[in-house]
CSV table of C-alpha atoms in Angstrom, one decimal:
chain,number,residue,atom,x,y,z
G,749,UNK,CA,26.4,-3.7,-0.3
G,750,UNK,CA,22.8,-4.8,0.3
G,751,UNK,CA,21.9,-5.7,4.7
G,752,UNK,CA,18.9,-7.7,4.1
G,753,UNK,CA,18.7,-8.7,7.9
G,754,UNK,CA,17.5,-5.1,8.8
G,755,UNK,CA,15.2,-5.0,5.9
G,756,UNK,CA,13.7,-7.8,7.3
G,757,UNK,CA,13.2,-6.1,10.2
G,758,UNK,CA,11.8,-3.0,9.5
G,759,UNK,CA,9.4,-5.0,7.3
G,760,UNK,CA,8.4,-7.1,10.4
G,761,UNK,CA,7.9,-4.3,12.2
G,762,UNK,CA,5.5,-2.9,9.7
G,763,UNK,CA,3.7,-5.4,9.4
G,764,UNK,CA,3.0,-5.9,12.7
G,765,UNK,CA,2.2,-2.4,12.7
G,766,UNK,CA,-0.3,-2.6,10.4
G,767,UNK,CA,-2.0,-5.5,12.1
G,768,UNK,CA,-2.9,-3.5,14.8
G,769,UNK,CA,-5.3,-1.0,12.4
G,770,UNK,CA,-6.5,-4.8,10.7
G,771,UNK,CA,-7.4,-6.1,14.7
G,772,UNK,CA,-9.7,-3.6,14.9
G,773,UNK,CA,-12.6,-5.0,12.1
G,774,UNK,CA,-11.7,-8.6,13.5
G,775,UNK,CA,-12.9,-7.5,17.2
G,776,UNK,CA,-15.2,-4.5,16.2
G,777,UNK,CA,-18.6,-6.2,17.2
G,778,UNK,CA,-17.3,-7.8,20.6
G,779,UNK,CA,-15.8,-4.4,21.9
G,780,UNK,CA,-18.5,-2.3,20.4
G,781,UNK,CA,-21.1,-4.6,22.9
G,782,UNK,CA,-18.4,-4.8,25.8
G,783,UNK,CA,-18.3,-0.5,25.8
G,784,UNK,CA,-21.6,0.1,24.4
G,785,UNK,CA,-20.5,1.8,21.5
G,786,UNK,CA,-22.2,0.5,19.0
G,787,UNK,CA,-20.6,-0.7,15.3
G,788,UNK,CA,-20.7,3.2,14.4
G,789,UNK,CA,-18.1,4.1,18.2
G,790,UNK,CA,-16.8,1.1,17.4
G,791,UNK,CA,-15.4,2.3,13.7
G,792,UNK,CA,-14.0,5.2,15.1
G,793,UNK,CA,-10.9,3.1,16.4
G,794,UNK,CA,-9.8,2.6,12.9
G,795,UNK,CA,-11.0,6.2,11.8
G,796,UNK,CA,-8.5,7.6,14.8
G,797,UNK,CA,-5.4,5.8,12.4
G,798,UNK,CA,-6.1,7.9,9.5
G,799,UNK,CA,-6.9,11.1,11.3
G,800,UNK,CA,-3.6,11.3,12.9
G,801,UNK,CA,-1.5,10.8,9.9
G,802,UNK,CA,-4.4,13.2,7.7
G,803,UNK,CA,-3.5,15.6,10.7
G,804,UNK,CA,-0.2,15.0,11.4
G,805,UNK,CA,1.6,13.1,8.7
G,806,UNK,CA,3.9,15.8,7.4
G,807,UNK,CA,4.9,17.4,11.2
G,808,UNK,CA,5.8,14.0,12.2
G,809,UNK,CA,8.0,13.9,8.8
G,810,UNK,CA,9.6,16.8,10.3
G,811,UNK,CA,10.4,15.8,13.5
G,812,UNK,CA,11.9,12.6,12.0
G,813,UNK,CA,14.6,14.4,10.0
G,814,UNK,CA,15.5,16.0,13.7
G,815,UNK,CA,15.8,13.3,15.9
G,816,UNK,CA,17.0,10.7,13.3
G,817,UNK,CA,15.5,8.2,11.4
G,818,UNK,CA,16.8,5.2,14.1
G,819,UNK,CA,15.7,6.9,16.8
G,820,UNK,CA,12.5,7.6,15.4
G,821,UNK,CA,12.0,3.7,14.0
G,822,UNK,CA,12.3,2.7,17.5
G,823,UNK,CA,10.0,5.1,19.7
G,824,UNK,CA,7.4,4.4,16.9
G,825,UNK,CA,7.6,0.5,18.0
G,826,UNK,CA,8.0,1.1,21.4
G,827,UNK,CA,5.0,3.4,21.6
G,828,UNK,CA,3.2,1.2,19.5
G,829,UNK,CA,3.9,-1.6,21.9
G,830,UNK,CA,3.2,0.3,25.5
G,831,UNK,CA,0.1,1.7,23.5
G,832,UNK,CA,-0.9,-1.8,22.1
G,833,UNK,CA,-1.0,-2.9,25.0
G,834,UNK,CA,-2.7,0.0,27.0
G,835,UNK,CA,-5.4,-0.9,24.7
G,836,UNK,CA,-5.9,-4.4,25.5
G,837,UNK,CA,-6.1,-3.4,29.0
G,838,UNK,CA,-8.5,-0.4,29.2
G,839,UNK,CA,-10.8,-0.6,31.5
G,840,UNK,CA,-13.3,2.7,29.6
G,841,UNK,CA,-13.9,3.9,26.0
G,842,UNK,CA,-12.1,7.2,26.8
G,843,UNK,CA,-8.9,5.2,27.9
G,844,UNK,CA,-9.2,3.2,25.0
G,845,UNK,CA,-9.6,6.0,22.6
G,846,UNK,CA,-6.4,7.4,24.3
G,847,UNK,CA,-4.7,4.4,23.5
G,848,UNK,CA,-5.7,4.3,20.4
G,849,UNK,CA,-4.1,7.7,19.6
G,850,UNK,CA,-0.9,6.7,20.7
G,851,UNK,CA,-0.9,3.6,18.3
G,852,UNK,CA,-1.3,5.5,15.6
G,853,UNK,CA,1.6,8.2,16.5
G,854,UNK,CA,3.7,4.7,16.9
G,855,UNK,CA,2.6,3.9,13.6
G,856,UNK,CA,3.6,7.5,11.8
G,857,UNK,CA,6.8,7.4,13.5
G,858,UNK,CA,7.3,3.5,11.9
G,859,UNK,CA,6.0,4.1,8.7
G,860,UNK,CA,7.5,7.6,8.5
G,861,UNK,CA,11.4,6.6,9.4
G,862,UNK,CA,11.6,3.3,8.0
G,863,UNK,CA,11.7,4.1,4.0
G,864,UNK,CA,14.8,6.2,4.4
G,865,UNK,CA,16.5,3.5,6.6
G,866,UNK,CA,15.8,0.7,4.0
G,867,UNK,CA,17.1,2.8,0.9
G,868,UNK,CA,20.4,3.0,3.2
G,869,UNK,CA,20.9,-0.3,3.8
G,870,UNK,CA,20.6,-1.8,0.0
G,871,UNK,CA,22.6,-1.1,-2.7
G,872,UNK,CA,20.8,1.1,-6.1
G,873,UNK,CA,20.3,-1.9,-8.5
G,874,UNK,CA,18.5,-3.3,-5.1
G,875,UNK,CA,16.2,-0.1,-4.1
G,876,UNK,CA,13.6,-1.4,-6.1
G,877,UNK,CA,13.4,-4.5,-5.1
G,878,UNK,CA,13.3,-3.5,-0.8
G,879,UNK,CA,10.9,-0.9,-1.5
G,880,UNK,CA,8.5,-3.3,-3.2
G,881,UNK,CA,8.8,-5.5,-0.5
G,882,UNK,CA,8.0,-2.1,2.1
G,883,UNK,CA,4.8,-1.5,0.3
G,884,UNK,CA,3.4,-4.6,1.3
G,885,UNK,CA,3.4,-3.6,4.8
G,886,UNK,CA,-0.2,-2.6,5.2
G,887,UNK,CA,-1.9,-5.0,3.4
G,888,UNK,CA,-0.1,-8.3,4.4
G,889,UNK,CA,-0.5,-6.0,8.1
G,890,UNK,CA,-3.8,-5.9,8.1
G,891,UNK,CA,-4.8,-9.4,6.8
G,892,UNK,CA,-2.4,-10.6,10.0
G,893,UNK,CA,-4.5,-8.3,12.3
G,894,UNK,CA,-7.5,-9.8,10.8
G,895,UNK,CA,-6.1,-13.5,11.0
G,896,UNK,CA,-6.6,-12.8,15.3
G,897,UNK,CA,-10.6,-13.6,14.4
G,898,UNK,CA,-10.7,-16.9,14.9
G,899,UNK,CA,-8.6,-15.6,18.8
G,900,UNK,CA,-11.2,-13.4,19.7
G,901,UNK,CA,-13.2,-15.6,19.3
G,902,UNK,CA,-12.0,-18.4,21.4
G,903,UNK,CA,-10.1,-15.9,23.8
G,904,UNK,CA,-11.3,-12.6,23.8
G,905,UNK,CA,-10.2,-9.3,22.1
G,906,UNK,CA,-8.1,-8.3,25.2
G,907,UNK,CA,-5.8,-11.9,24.5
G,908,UNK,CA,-5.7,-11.1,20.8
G,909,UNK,CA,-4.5,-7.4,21.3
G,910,UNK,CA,-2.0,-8.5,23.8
G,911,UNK,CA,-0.2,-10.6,21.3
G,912,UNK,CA,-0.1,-8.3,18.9
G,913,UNK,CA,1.5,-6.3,20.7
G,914,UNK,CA,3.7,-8.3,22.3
G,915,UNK,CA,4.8,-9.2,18.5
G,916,UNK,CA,5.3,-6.0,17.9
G,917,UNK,CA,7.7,-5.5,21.2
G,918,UNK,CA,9.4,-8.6,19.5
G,919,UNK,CA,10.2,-6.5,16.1
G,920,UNK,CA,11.2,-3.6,17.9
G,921,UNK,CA,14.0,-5.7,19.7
G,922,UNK,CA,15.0,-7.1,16.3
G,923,UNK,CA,15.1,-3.6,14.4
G,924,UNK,CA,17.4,-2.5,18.0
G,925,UNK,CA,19.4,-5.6,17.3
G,926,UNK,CA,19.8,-5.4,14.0
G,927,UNK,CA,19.0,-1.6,12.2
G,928,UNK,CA,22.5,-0.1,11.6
G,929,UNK,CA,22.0,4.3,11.8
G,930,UNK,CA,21.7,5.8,8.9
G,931,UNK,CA,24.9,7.8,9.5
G,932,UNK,CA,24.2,10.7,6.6
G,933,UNK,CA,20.7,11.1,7.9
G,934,UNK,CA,20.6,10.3,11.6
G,935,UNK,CA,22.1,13.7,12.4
G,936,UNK,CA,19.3,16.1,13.5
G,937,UNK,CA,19.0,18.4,10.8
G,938,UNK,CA,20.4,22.0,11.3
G,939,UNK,CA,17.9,23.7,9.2
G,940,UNK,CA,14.7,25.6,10.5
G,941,UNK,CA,11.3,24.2,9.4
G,942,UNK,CA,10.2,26.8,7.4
G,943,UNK,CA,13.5,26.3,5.4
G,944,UNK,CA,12.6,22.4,5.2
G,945,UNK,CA,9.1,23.2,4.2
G,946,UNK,CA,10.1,26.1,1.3
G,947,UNK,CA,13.0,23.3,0.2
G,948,UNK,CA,10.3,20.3,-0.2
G,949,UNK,CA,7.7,22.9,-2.5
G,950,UNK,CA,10.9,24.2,-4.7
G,951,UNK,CA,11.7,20.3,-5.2
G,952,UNK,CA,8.5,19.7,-6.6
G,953,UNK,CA,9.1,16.1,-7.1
G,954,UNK,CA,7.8,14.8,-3.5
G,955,UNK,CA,4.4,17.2,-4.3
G,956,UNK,CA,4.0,15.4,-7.5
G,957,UNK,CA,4.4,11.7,-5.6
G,958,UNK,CA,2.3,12.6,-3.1
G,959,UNK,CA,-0.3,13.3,-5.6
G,960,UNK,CA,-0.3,10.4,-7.2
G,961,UNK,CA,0.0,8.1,-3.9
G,962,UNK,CA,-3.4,9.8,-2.5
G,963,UNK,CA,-5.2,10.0,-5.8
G,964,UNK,CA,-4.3,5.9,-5.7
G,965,UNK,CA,-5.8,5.3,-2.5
G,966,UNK,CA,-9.1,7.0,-3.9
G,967,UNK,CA,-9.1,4.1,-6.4
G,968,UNK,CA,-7.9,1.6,-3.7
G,969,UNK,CA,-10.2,2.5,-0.9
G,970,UNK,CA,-13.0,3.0,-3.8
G,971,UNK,CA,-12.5,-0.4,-4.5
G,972,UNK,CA,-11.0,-1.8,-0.9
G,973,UNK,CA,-14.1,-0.1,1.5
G,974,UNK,CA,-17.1,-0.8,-1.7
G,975,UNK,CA,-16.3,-3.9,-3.1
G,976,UNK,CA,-18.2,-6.6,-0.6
G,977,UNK,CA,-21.6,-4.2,-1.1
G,978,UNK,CA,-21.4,-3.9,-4.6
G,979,UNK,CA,-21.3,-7.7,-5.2
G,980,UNK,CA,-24.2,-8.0,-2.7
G,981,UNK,CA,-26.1,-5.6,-4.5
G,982,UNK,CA,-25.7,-7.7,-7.7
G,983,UNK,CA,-27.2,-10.6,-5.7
G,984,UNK,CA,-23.5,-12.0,-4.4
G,985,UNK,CA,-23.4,-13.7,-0.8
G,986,UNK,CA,-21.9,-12.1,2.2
G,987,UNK,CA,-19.5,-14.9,2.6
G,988,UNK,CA,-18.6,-14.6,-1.3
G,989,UNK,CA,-18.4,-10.9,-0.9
G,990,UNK,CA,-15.7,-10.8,1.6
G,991,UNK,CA,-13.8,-13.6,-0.1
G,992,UNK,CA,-13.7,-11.5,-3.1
G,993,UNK,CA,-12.4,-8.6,-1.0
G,994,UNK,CA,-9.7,-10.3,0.7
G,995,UNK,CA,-8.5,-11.3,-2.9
G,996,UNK,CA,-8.2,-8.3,-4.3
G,997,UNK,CA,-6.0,-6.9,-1.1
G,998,UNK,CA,-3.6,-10.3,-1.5
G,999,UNK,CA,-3.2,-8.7,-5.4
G,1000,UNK,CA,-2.4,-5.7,-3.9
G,1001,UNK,CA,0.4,-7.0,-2.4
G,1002,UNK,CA,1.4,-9.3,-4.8
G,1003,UNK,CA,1.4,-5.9,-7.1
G,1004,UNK,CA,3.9,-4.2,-4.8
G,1005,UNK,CA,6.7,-7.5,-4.9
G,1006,UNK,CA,6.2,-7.4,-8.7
G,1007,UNK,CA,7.0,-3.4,-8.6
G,1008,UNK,CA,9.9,-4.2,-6.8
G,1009,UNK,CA,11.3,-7.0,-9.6
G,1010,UNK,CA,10.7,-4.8,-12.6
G,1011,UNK,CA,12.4,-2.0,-11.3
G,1012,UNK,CA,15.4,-4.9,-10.0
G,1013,UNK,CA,14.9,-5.4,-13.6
G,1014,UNK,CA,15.5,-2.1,-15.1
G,1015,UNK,CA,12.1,-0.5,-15.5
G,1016,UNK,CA,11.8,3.0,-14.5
G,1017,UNK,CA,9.9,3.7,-11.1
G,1018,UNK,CA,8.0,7.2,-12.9
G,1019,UNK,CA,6.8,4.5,-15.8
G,1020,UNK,CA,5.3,1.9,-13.4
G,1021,UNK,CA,3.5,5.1,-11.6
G,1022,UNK,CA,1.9,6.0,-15.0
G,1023,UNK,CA,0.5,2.4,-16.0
G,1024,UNK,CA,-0.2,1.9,-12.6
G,1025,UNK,CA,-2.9,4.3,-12.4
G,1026,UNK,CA,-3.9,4.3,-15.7
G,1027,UNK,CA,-4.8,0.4,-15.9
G,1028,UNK,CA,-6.3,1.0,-12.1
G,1029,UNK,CA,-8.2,3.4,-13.0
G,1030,UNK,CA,-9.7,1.9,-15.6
G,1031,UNK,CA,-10.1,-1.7,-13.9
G,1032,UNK,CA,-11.9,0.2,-10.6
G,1033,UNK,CA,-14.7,1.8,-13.1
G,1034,UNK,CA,-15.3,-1.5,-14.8
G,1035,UNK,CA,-16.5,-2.4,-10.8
G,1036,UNK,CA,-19.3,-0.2,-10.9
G,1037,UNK,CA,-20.1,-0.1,-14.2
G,1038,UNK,CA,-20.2,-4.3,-14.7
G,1039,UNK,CA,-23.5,-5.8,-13.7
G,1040,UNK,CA,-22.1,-9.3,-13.6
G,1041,UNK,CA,-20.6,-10.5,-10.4
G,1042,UNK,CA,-17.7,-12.7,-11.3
G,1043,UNK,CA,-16.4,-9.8,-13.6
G,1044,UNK,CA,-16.6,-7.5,-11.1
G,1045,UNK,CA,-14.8,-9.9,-8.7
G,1046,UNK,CA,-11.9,-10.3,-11.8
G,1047,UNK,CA,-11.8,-6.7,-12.2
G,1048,UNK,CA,-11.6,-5.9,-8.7
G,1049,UNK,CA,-8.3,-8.1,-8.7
G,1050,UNK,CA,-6.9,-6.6,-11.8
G,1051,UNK,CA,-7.3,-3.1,-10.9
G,1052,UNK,CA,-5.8,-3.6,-7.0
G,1053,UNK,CA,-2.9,-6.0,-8.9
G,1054,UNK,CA,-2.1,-3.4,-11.6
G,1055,UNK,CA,-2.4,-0.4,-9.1
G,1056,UNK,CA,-0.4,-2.4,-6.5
G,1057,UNK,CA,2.9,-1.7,-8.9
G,1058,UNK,CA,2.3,2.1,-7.5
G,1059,UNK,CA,3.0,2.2,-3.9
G,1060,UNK,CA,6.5,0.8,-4.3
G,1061,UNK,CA,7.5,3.1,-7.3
G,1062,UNK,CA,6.6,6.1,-5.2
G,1063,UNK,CA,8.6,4.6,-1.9
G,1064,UNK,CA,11.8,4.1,-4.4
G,1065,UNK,CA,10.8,7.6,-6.1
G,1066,UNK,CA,11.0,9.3,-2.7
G,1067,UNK,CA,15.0,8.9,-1.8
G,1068,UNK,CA,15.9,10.6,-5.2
G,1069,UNK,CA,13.2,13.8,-5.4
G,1070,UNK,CA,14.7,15.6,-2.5
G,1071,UNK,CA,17.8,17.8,-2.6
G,1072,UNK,CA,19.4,16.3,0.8
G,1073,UNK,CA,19.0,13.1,2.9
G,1074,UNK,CA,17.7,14.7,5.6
G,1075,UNK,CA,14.7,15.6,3.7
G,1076,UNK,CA,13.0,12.2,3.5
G,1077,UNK,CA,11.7,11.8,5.8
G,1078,UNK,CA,9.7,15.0,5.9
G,1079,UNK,CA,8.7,14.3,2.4
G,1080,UNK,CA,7.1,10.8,3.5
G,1081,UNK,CA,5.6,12.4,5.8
G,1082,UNK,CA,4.4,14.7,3.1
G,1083,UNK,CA,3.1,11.2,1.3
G,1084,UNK,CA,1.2,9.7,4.3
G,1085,UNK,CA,-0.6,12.7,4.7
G,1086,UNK,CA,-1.9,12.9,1.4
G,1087,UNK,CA,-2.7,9.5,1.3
G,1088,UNK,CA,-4.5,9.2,4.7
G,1089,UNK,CA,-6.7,12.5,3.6
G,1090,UNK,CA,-7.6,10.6,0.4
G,1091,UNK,CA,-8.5,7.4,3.0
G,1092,UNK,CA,-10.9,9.8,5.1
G,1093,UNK,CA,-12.3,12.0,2.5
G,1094,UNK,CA,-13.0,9.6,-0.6
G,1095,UNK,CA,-15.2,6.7,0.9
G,1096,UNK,CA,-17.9,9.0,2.0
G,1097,UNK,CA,-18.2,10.6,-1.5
G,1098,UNK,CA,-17.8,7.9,-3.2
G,1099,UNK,CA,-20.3,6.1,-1.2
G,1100,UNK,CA,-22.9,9.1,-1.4
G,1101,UNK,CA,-22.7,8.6,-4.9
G,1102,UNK,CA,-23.2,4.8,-4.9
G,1103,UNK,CA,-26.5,5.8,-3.1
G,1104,UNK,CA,-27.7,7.4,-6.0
G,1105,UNK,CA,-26.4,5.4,-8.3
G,1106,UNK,CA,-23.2,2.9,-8.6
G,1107,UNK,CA,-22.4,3.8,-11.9
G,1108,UNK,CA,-22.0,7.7,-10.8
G,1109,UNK,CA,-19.5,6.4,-8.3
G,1110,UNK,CA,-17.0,5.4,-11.1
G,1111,UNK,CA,-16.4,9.3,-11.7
G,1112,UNK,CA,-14.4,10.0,-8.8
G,1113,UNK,CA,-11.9,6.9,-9.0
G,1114,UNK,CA,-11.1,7.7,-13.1
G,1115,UNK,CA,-11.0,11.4,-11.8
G,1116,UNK,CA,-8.2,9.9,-9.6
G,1117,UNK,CA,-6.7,8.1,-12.0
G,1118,UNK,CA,-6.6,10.8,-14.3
G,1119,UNK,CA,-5.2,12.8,-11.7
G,1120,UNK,CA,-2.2,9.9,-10.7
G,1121,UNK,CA,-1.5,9.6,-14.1
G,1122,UNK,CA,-0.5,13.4,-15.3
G,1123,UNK,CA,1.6,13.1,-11.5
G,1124,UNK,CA,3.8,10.0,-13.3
G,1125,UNK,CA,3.9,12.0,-16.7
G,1126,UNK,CA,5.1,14.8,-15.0
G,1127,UNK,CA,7.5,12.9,-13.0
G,1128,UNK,CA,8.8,11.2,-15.8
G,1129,UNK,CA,9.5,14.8,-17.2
């Protein structure tokens, strides 16, 4: 039987997570001027995110499957919250650095514990369905944090950070209230972690998903971190530019709900991962390749839309590719490391190739979506 409440909670939760790595770009000027750290210091605050989880991802996986997946859910909003909140207060950069850091363990914990939670609470035919909804987390979490502009602006960045985090106290009471344990999988798991480790590579299956969810975010941050400068290099306006970006992450989303129906439907999570990446990866090419704005703009949308159907299928791949519950939630660990490596390693190549030419920075996104594609074929297998 399908608990939608706690769904709904853990989603809450993660998307108020993710608003706090999207009310970073919405206050980046004011606090770069406030600690004299310049737009470049300034960056670094969403940088620290992906370089815990690159770092960390799969050791925080680990020690999720020993404390339990509930347990971890919570400390992940509760130190999310005391850290949010730290942050808004710091009185220096190395304070709020600190801070910083301890948001994005929060995060991992959240993001790490909450996919194995949510397959426990619906029923099969409904898996689908709750893990398309998940994969929305970061991008509806990041156009919230973002939404806090127009707050900084009136109030300040402390004001706007405070609520946020204060929200995300609020989600973490709800997900206490209302997310039952996970009774097969809350029990620390007896097994050393070398044994875990060997068990994940002989399964193959979670090494093949997290292949394809990082070679995806080389296409989406390809498109995601490049978009707004490569319509202003075809002559676009700023204002249109960022319009056009925001877009594109709302089909994103939209392409992570529609994941969820078709595989409600029927359709099998290893197909959407192969049509997924190949119609992204095609679609993200067409970006720099295109010289006329408003097709770049519609292709843009297409290619986050199509590759959107990805995310979810690899959430709702993830319960099934490992031999025991208890290995989930190292092996989304496994996943968010991948795919926060991808998010630090691909947008200075690919813009280092946009420097030289745009069209040269097609290669590494149909590279990637070569690369996602023979992951889903080989799923399939």
């Amino acid at each position: 039987m399908t608990r939608w409440p706690p769904v709904a909670a853990m989603l809450a939760g993660g998307i108020l997570g993710g608003a706090q790595i999207g009310k970073v770009p919405a206050a980046m000027t004011t606090i770069g001027a406030e600690f004299g750290l310049g737009l470049t210091g300034a960056a670094l605050l969403v940088s620290l995110f992906a370089l815990m989880a690159a770092l960390g991802g799969l050791g925080i996986g680990l020690a999720v499957a020993r404390i339990g997946p509930r347990r971890a859910l919570l400390s992940g909003l509760g130190l999310g919250t005391v850290a949010g909140l730290a942050a808004a207060l710091a009185p220096s950069t190395p304070l709020l650095l600190l801070a910083r850091v301890a948001e994005g363990a929060g995060f991992l914990l959240l993001v790490v514990a909450a996919p194995g939670l949510i397959a426990a609470c619906v029923a099969p035919h409904d898996r689908g369905l709750a893990m398309g909804l998940w994969g929305t987390y970061m991008p509806a979490g990041i156009a919230l944090g973002l939404l806090s502009a127009p707050l900084v602006e009136a109030q300040g960045w402390r004001l706007a950070w405070m609520v946020l985090a204060l929200a995300l106290g609020l989600a973490a009471l709800l997900c206490w209230r209302l997310v039952p344990p996970a009774e097969a999988a809350e029990a620390p798991a007896a097994a050393p972690i070398l044994s875990q480790l060997r068990a994940l590579a002989a399964a193959r299956r979670p090494l093949r998903i997290a292949t394809a969810f990082a070679t995806y975010n080389v296409m989406y941050f390809g498109i995601a971190a490049f978009l707004p400068a490569r319509l202003e290099s075809l002559g676009a306006g700023t204002g249109g530019a960022g319009a056009a970006a925001a877009l594109a992450a709302l089909a994103n989303a939209g392409g992570n709900l529609a994941s969820g129906l078709l595989m409600r439907r029927g359709v099998a999570a290893d197909r959407l991962v192969v049509a997924g990446a190949l119609g992204m990866a095609l679609l993200a090419a067409g970006v720099y390749l295109v010289p006329q704005p408003a097709v770049v703009t519609v292709l843009a949308v297409l290619a986050c839309g199509i590759g959107g159907v990805l995310p979810a299928a690899c959430f709702a791949l993830l319960p099934r590719a490992v031999p025991n519950p208890a290995l989930v939630a190292p092996a989304v660990g496994l996943v968010i490391q991948g795919n926060n490596l991808a998010q630090l390693l691909a947008p200075p190549l690919i813009g280092a190739l946009a420097t030289t030419s745009w069209a040269l920075a097609s290669l590494p996104l149909l590279v990637a979506g070569l690369l996602a594609t023979l992951a889903g074929r080989a799923l399939a297998r």
